[in-house]
XYZ file of N, CA and C in Angstrom:
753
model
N 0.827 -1.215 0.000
C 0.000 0.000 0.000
C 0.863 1.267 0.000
N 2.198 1.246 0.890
C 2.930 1.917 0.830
C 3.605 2.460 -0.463
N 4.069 1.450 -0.990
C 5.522 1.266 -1.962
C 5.005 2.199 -2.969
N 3.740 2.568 -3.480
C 4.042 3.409 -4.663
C 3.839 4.870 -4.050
N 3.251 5.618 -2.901
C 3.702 6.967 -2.722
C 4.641 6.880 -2.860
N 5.602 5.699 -2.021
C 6.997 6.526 -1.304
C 7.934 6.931 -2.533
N 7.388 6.073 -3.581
C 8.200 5.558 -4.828
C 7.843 7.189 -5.738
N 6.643 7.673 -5.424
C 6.242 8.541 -5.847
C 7.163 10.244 -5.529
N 6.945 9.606 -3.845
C 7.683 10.960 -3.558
C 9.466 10.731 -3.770
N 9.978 9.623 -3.936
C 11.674 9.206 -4.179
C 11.423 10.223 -5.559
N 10.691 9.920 -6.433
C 10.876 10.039 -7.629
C 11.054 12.115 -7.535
N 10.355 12.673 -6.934
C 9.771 14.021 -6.344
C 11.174 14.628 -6.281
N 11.718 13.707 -4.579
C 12.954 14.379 -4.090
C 14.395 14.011 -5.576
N 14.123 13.177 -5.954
C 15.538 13.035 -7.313
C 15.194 13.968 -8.258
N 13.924 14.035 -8.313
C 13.704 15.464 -9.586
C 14.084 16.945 -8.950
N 13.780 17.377 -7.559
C 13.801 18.106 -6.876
C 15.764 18.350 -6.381
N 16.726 17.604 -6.298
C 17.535 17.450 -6.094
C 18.100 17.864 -7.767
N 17.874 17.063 -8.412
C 18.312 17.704 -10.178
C 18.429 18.817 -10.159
N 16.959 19.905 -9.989
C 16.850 20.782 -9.882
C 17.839 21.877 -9.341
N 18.306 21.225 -8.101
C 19.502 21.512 -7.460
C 20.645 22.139 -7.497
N 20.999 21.010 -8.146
C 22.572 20.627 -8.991
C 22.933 21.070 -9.897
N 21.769 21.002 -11.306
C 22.029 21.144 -12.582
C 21.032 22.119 -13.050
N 19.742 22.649 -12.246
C 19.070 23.778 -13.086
C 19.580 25.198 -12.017
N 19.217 25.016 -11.049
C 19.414 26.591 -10.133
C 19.519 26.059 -9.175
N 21.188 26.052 -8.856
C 21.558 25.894 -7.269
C 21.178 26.667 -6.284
N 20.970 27.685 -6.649
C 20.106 28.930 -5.897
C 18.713 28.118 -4.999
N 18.501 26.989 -5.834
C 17.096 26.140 -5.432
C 17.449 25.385 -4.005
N 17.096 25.311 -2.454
C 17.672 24.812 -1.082
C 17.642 23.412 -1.838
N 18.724 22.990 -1.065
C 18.139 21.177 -1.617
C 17.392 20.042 -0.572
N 17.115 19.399 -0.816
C 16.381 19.067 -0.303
C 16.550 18.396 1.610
N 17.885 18.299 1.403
C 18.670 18.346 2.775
C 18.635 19.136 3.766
N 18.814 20.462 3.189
C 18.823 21.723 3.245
C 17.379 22.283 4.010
N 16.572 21.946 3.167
C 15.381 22.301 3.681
C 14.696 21.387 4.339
N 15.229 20.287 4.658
C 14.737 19.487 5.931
C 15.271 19.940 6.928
N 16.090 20.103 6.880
C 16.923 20.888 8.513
C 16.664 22.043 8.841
N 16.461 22.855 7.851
C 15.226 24.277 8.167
C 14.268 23.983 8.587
N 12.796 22.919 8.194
C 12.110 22.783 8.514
C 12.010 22.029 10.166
N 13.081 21.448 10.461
C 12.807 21.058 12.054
C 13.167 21.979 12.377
N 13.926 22.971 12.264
C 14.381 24.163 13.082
C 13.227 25.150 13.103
N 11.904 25.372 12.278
C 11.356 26.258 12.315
C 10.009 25.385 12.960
N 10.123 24.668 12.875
C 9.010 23.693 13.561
C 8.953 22.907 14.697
N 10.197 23.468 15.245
C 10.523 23.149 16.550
C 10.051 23.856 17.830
N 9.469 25.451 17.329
C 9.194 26.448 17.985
C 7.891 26.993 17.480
N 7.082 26.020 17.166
C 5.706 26.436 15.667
C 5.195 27.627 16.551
N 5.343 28.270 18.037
C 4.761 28.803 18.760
C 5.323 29.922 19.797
N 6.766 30.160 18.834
C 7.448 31.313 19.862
C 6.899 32.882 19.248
N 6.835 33.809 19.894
C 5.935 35.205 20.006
C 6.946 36.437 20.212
N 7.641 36.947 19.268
C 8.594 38.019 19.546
C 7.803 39.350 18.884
N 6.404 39.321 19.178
C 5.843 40.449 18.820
C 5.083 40.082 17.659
N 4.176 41.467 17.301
C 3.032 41.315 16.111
C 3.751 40.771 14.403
N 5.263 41.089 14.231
C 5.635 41.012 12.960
C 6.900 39.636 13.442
N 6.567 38.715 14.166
C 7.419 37.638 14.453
C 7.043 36.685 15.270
N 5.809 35.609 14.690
C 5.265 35.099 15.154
C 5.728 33.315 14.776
N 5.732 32.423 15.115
C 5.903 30.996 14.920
C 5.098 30.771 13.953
N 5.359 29.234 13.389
C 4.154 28.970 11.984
C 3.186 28.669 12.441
N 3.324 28.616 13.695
C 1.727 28.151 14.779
C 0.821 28.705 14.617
N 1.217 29.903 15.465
C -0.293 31.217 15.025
C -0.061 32.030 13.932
N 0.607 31.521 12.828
C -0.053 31.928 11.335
C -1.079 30.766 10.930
N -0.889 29.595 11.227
C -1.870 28.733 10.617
C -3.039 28.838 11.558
N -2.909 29.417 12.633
C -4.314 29.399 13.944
C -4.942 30.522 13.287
N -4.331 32.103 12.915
C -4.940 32.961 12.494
C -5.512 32.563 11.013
N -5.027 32.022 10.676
C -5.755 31.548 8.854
C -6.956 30.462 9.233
N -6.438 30.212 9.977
C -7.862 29.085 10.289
C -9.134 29.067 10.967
N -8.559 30.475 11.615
C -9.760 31.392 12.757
C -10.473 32.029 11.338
N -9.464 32.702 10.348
C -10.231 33.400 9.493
C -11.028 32.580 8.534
N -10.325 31.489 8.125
C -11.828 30.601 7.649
C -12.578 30.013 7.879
N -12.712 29.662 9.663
C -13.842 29.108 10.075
C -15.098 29.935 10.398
N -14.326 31.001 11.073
C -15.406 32.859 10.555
C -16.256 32.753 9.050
N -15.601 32.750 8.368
C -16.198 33.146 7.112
C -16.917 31.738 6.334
N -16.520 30.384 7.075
C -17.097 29.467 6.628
C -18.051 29.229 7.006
N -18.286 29.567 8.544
C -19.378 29.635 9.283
C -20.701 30.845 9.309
N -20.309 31.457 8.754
C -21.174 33.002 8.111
C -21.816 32.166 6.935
N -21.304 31.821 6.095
C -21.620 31.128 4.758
C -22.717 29.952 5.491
N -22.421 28.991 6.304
C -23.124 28.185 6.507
C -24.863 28.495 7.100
N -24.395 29.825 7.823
C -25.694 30.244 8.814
C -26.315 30.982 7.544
N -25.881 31.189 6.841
C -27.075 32.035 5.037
C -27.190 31.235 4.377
N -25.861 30.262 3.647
C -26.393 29.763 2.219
C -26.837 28.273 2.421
N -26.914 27.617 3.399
C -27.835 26.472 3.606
C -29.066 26.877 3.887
N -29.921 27.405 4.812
C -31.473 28.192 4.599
C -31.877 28.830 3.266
N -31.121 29.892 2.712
C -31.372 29.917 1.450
C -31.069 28.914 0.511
N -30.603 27.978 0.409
C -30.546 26.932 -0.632
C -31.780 25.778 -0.344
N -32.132 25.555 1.243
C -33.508 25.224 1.515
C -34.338 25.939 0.680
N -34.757 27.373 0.950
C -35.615 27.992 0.384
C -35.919 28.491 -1.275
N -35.096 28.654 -1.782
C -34.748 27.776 -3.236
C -35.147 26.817 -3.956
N -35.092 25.550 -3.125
C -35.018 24.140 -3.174
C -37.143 23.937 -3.329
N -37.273 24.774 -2.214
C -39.161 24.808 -1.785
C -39.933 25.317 -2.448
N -39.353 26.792 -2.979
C -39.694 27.026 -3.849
C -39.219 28.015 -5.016
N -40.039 27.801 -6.203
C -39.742 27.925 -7.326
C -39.661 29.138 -7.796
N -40.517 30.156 -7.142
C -40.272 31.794 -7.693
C -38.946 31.973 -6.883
N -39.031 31.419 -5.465
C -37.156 32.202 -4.985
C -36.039 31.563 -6.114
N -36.214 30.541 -6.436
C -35.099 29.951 -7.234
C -34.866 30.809 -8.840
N -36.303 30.936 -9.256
C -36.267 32.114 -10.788
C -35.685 33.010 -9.972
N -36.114 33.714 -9.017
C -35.568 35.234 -8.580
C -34.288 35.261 -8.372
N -33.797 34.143 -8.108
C -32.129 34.135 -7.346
C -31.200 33.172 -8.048
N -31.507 32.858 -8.903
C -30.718 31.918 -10.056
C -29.626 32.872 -10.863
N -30.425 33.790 -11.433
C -29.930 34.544 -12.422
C -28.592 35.270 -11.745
N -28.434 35.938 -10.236
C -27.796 36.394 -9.960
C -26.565 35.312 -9.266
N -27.034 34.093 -8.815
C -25.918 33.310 -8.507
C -25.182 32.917 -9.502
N -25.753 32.678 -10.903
C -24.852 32.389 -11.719
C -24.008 33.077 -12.399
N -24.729 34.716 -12.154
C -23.500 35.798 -12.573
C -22.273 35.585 -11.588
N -22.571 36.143 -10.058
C -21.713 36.226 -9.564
C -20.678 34.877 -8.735
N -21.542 33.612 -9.111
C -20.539 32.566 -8.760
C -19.407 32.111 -9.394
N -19.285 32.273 -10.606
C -17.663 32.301 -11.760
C -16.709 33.596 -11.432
N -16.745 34.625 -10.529
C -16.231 35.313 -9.732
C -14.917 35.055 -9.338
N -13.881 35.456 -9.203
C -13.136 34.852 -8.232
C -13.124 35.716 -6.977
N -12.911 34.772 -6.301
C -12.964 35.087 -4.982
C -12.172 36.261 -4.669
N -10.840 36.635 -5.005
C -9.955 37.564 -4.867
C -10.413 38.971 -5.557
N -11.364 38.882 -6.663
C -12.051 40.161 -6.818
C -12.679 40.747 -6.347
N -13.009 39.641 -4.539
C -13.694 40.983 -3.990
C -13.524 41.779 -3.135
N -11.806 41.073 -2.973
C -11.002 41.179 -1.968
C -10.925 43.350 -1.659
N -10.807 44.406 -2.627
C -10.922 44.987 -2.675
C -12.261 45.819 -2.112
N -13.296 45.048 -2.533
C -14.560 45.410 -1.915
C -14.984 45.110 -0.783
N -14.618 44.119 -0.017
C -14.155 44.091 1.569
C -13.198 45.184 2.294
N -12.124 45.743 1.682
C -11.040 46.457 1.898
C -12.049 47.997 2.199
N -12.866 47.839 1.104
C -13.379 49.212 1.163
C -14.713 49.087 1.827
N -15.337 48.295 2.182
C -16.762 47.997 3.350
C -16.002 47.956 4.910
N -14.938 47.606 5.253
C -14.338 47.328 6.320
C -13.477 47.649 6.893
N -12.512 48.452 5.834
C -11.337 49.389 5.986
C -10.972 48.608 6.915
N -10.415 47.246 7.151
C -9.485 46.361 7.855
C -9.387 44.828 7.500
N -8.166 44.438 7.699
C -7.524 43.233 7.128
C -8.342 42.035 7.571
N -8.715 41.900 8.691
C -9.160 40.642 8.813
C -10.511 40.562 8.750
N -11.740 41.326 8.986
C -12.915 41.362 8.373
C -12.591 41.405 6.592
N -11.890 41.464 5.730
C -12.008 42.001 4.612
C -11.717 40.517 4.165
N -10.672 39.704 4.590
C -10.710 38.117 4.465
C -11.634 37.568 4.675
N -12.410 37.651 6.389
C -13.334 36.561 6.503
C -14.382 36.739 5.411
N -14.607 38.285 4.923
C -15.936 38.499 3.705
C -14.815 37.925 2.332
N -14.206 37.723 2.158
C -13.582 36.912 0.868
C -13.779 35.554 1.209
N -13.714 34.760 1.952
C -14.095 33.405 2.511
C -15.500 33.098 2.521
N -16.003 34.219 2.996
C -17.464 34.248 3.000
C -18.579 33.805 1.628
N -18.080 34.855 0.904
C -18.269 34.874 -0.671
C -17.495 33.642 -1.201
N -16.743 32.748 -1.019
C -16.024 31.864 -1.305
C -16.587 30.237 -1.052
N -16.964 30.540 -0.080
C -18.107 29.240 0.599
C -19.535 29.448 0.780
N -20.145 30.382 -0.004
C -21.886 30.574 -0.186
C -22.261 29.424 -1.254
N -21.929 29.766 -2.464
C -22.323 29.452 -3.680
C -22.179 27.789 -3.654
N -21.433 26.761 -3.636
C -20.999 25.729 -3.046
C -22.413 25.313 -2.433
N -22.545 25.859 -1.234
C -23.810 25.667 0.184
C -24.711 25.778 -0.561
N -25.433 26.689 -1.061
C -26.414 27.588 -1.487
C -27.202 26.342 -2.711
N -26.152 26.356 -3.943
C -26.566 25.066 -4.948
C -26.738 23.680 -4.785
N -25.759 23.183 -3.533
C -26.050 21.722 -3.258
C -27.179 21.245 -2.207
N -27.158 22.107 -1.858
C -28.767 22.100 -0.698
C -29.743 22.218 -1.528
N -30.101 23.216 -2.696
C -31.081 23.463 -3.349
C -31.558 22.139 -3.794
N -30.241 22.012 -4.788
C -30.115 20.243 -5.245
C -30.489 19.225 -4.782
N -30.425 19.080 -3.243
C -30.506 18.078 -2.120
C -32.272 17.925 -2.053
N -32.626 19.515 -2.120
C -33.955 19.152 -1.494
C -34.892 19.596 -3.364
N -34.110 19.577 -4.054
C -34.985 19.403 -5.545
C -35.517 17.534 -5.507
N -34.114 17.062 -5.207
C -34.119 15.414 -5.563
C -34.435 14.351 -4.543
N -35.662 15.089 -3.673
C -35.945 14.222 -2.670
C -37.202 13.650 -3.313
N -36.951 12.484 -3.027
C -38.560 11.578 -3.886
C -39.454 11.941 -3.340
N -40.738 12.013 -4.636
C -41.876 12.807 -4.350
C -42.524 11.526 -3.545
N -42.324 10.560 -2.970
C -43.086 9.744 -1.907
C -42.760 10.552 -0.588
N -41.994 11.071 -0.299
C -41.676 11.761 0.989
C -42.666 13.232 1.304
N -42.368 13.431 -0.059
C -43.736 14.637 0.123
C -44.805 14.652 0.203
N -45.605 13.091 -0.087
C -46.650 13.028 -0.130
C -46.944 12.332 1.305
N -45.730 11.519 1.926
C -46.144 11.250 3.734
C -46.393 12.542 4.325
N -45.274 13.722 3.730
C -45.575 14.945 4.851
C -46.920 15.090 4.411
N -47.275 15.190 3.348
C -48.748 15.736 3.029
C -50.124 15.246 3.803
N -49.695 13.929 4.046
C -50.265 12.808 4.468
C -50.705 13.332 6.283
N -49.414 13.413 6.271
C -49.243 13.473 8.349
C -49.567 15.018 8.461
N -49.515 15.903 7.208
C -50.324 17.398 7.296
C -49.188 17.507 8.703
N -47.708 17.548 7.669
C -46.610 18.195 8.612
C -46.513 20.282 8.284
N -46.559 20.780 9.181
C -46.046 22.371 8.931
C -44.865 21.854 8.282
N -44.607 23.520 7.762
C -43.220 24.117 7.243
C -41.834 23.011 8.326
N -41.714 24.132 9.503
C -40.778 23.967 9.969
C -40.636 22.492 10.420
N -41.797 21.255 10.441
C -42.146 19.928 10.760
C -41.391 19.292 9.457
N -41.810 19.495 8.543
C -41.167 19.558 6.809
C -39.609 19.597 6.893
N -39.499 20.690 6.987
C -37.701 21.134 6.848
C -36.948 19.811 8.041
N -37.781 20.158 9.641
C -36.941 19.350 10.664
C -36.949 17.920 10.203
N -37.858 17.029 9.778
C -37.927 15.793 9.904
C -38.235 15.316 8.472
N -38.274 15.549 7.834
C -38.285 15.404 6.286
C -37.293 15.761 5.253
N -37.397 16.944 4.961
C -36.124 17.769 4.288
C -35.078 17.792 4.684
N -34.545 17.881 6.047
C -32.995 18.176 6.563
C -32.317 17.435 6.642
N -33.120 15.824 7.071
C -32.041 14.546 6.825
C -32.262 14.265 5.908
N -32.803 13.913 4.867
C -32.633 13.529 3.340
C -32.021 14.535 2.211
N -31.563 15.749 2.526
C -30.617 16.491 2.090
C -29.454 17.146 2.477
N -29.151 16.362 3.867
C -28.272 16.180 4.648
C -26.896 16.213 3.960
N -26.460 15.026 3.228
C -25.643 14.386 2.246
C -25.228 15.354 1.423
N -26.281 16.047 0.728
C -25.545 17.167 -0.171
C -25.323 18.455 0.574
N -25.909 18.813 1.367
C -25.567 19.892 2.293
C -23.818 19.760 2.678
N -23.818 18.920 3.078
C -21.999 18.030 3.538
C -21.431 18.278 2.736
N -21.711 18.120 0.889
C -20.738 17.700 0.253
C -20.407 19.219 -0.104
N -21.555 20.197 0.221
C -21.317 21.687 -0.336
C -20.309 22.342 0.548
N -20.508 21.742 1.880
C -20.127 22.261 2.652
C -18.194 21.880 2.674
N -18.206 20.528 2.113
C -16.740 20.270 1.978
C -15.823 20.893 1.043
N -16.905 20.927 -0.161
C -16.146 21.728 -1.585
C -15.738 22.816 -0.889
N -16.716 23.536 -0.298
C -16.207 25.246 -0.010
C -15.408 25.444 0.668
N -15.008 24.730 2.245
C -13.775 24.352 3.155
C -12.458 24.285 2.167
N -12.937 22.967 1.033
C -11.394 23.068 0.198
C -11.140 24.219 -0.663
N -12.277 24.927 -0.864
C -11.677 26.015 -1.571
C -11.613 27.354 -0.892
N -12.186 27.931 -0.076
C -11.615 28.185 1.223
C -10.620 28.648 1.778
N -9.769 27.386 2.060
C -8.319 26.679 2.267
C -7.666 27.382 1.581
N -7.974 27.310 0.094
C -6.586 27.986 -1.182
C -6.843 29.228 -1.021
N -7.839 29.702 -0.931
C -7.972 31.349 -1.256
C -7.615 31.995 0.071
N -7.659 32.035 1.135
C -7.678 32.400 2.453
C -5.557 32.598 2.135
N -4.810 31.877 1.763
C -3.298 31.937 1.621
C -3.429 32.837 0.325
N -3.949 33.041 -0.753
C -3.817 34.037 -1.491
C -4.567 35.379 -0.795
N -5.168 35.397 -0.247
C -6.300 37.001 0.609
C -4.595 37.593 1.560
N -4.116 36.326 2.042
C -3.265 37.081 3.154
C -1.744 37.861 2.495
N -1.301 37.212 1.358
C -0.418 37.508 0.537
C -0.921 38.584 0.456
N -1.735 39.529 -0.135
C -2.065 40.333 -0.635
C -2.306 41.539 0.368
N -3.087 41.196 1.730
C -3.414 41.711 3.030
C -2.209 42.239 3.692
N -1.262 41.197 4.078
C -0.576 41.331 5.097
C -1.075 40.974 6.528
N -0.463 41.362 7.624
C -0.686 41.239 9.133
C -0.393 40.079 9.317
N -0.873 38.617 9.819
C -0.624 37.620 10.161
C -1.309 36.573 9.763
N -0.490 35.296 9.524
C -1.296 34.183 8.460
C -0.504 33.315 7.937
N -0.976 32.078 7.545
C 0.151 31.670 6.867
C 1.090 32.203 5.192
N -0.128 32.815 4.650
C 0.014 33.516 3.200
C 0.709 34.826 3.411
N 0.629 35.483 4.548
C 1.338 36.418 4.646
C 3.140 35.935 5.310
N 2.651 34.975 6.163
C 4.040 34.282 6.285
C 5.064 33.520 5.052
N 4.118 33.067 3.847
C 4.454 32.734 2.942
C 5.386 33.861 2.339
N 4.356 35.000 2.305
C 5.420 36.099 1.163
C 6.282 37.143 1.508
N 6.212 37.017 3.286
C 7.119 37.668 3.762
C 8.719 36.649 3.763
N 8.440 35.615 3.801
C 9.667 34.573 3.434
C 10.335 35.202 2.333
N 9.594 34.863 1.546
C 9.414 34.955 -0.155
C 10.574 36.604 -0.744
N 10.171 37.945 0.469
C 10.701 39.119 0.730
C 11.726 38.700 1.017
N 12.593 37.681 1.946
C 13.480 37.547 2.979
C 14.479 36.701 1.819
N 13.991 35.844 0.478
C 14.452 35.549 -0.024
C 15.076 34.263 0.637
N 14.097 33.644 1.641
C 13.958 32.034 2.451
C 13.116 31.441 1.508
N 14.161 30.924 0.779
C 13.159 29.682 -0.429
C 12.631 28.612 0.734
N 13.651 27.978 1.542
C 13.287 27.112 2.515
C 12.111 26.985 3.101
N 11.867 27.773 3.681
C 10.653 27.731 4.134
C 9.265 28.374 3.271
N 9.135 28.874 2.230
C 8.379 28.601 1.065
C 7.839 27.178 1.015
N 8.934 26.574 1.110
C 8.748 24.961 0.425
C 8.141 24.429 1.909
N 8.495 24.774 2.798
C 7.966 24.377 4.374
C 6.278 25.023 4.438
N 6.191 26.006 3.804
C 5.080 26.764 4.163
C 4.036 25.787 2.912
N 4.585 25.666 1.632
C 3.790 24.925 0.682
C 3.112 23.303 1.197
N 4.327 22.938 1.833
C 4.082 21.421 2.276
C 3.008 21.522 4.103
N 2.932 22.726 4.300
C 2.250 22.497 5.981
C 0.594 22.998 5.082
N 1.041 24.060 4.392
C -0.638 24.485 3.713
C -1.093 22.866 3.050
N -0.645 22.233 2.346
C -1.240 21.000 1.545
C -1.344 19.988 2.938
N -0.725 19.903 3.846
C -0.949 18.854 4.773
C -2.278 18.996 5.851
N -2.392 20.567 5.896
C -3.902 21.114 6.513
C -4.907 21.239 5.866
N -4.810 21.250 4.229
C -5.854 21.100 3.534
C -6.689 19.674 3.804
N -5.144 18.611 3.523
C -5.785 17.014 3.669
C -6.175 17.060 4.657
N -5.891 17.286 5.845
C -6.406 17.310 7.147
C -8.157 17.737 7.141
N -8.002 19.057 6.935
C -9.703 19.232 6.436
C -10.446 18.696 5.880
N -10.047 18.305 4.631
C -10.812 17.590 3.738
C -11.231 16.038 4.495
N -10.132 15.625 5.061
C -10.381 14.262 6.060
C -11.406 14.621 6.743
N -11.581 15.635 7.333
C -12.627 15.749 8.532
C -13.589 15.949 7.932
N -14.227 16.447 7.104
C -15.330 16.436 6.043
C -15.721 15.598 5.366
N -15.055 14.608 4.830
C -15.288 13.511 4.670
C -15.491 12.046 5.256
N -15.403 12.768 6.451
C -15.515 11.885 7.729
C -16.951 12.401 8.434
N -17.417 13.355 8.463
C -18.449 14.086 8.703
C -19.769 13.484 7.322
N -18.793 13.636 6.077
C -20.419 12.974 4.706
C -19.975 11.578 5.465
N -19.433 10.753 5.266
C -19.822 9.817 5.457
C -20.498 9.316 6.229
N -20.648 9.649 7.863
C -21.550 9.520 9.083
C -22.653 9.961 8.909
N -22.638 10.900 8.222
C -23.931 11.611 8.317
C -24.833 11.430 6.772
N -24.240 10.157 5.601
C -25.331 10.022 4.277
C -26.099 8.857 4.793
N -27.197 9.074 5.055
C -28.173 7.965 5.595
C -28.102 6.711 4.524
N -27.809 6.814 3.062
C -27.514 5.934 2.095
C -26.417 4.941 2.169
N -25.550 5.245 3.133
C -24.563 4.435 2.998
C -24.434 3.496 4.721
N -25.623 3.761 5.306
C -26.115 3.062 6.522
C -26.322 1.669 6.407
């Protein structure tokens, strides 16, 4: 089970080592930047002030800022993607504009946060925000478009209310896609939240990224690339650990 990553990543570090030697020695090698990386990860949590912080609380502050803005997204665009889903004039009324502004990138609105908030870290969590709606918003709709019309006709039956409807009918049988919206947007999220801080500044891992990057520490670039991809998988694990418990289909 092992033998073909490792074989994968051998193959990584000999290309990465080439690189080295024979394209731009300027490039750390890979030795090099293992021994940086225990040295800077030895202390993920020492505090010499606001502009010299450990990789600790850059990845705590990036992660505060997207659970803010993931969690804003969750408390709007799952109810509205319910309500969507129920009915059919909100979905004409609100179609047209999700599909303008969901091919967006996220970083275009980074400016328009800047200027609603005139500060760095509200101006991220609303780029995260906008980043994990659209995701929520369509797969819930989806969830509760494709619930078999036998379910609607028990609620009809048991003459369930609205909110009887949504609690015990609608919410676990669109459960599953709610999850899966909710995972896409976490992973994308993840990437944009390290491009918002590059651009921002103050504290983060993306801002730790390009203040390296200033310092002309390739090393830890490559440290900062490999801890961002190892917290992504990490997330994505937990989300996918979350659909799976929670798709009544696979019970």
């Amino acid at each position: 089970m092992l033998l073909l990553p490792l074989l994968t990543f051998a193959v990584l570090v000999g290309v990465w080592s080439y690189v080295h030697n024979h394209v731009a020695p300027e490039f750390p090698a890979p030795g090099e930047t293992w021994e940086h990386a225990k040295e800077v990860l030895a202390a993920p949590f020492y505090d010499n002030g606001p502009n010299d912080k450990g990789i600790g609380w850059q990845l705590l502050n990036s992660l505060a800022r997207v659970g803010a803005g993931f969690g804003l997204a969750a408390v709007v665009g799952i109810p509205l993607g319910f309500v969507m889903g129920m009915s059919r004039g909100v979905q004409m009324a609100l179609s047209p504009l999700i599909q303008i502004l969901k091919p967006v990138s996220p970083l275009a609105w980074l400016p328009i946060g800047l200027l609603l908030f005139k500060a760095v870290n509200p101006s991220a969590i609303f780029v995260i925000f906008i980043t994990c709606i659209w995701p929520m918003i369509i797969n819930t709709a989806t969830g509760v478009k494709a619930i078999p019309q036998d379910y609607m006709n028990v609620a009809a039956v048991l003459k369930l209310g609205k909110l009887e409807l949504v609690r015990r009918i609608l919410f676990p049988a669109t459960l599953p896609y709610v999850v899966t919206g909710m995972r896409l947007s976490l992973g994308i999220a993840w990437m944009v939240i390290v491009a918002a801080e590059m651009l921002t500044g103050g504290i983060g891992i993306g801002f730790w990224l390009w203040d390296e990057w200033n310092n002309l520490n390739v090393s830890s670039i490559i440290l900062a690339i490999g801890v961002i991809g190892a917290v992504g998988i990490v997330l994505d694990l937990m989300m996918g650990w979350a659909q799976h418990k929670l798709d009544y289909t696979k019970r």
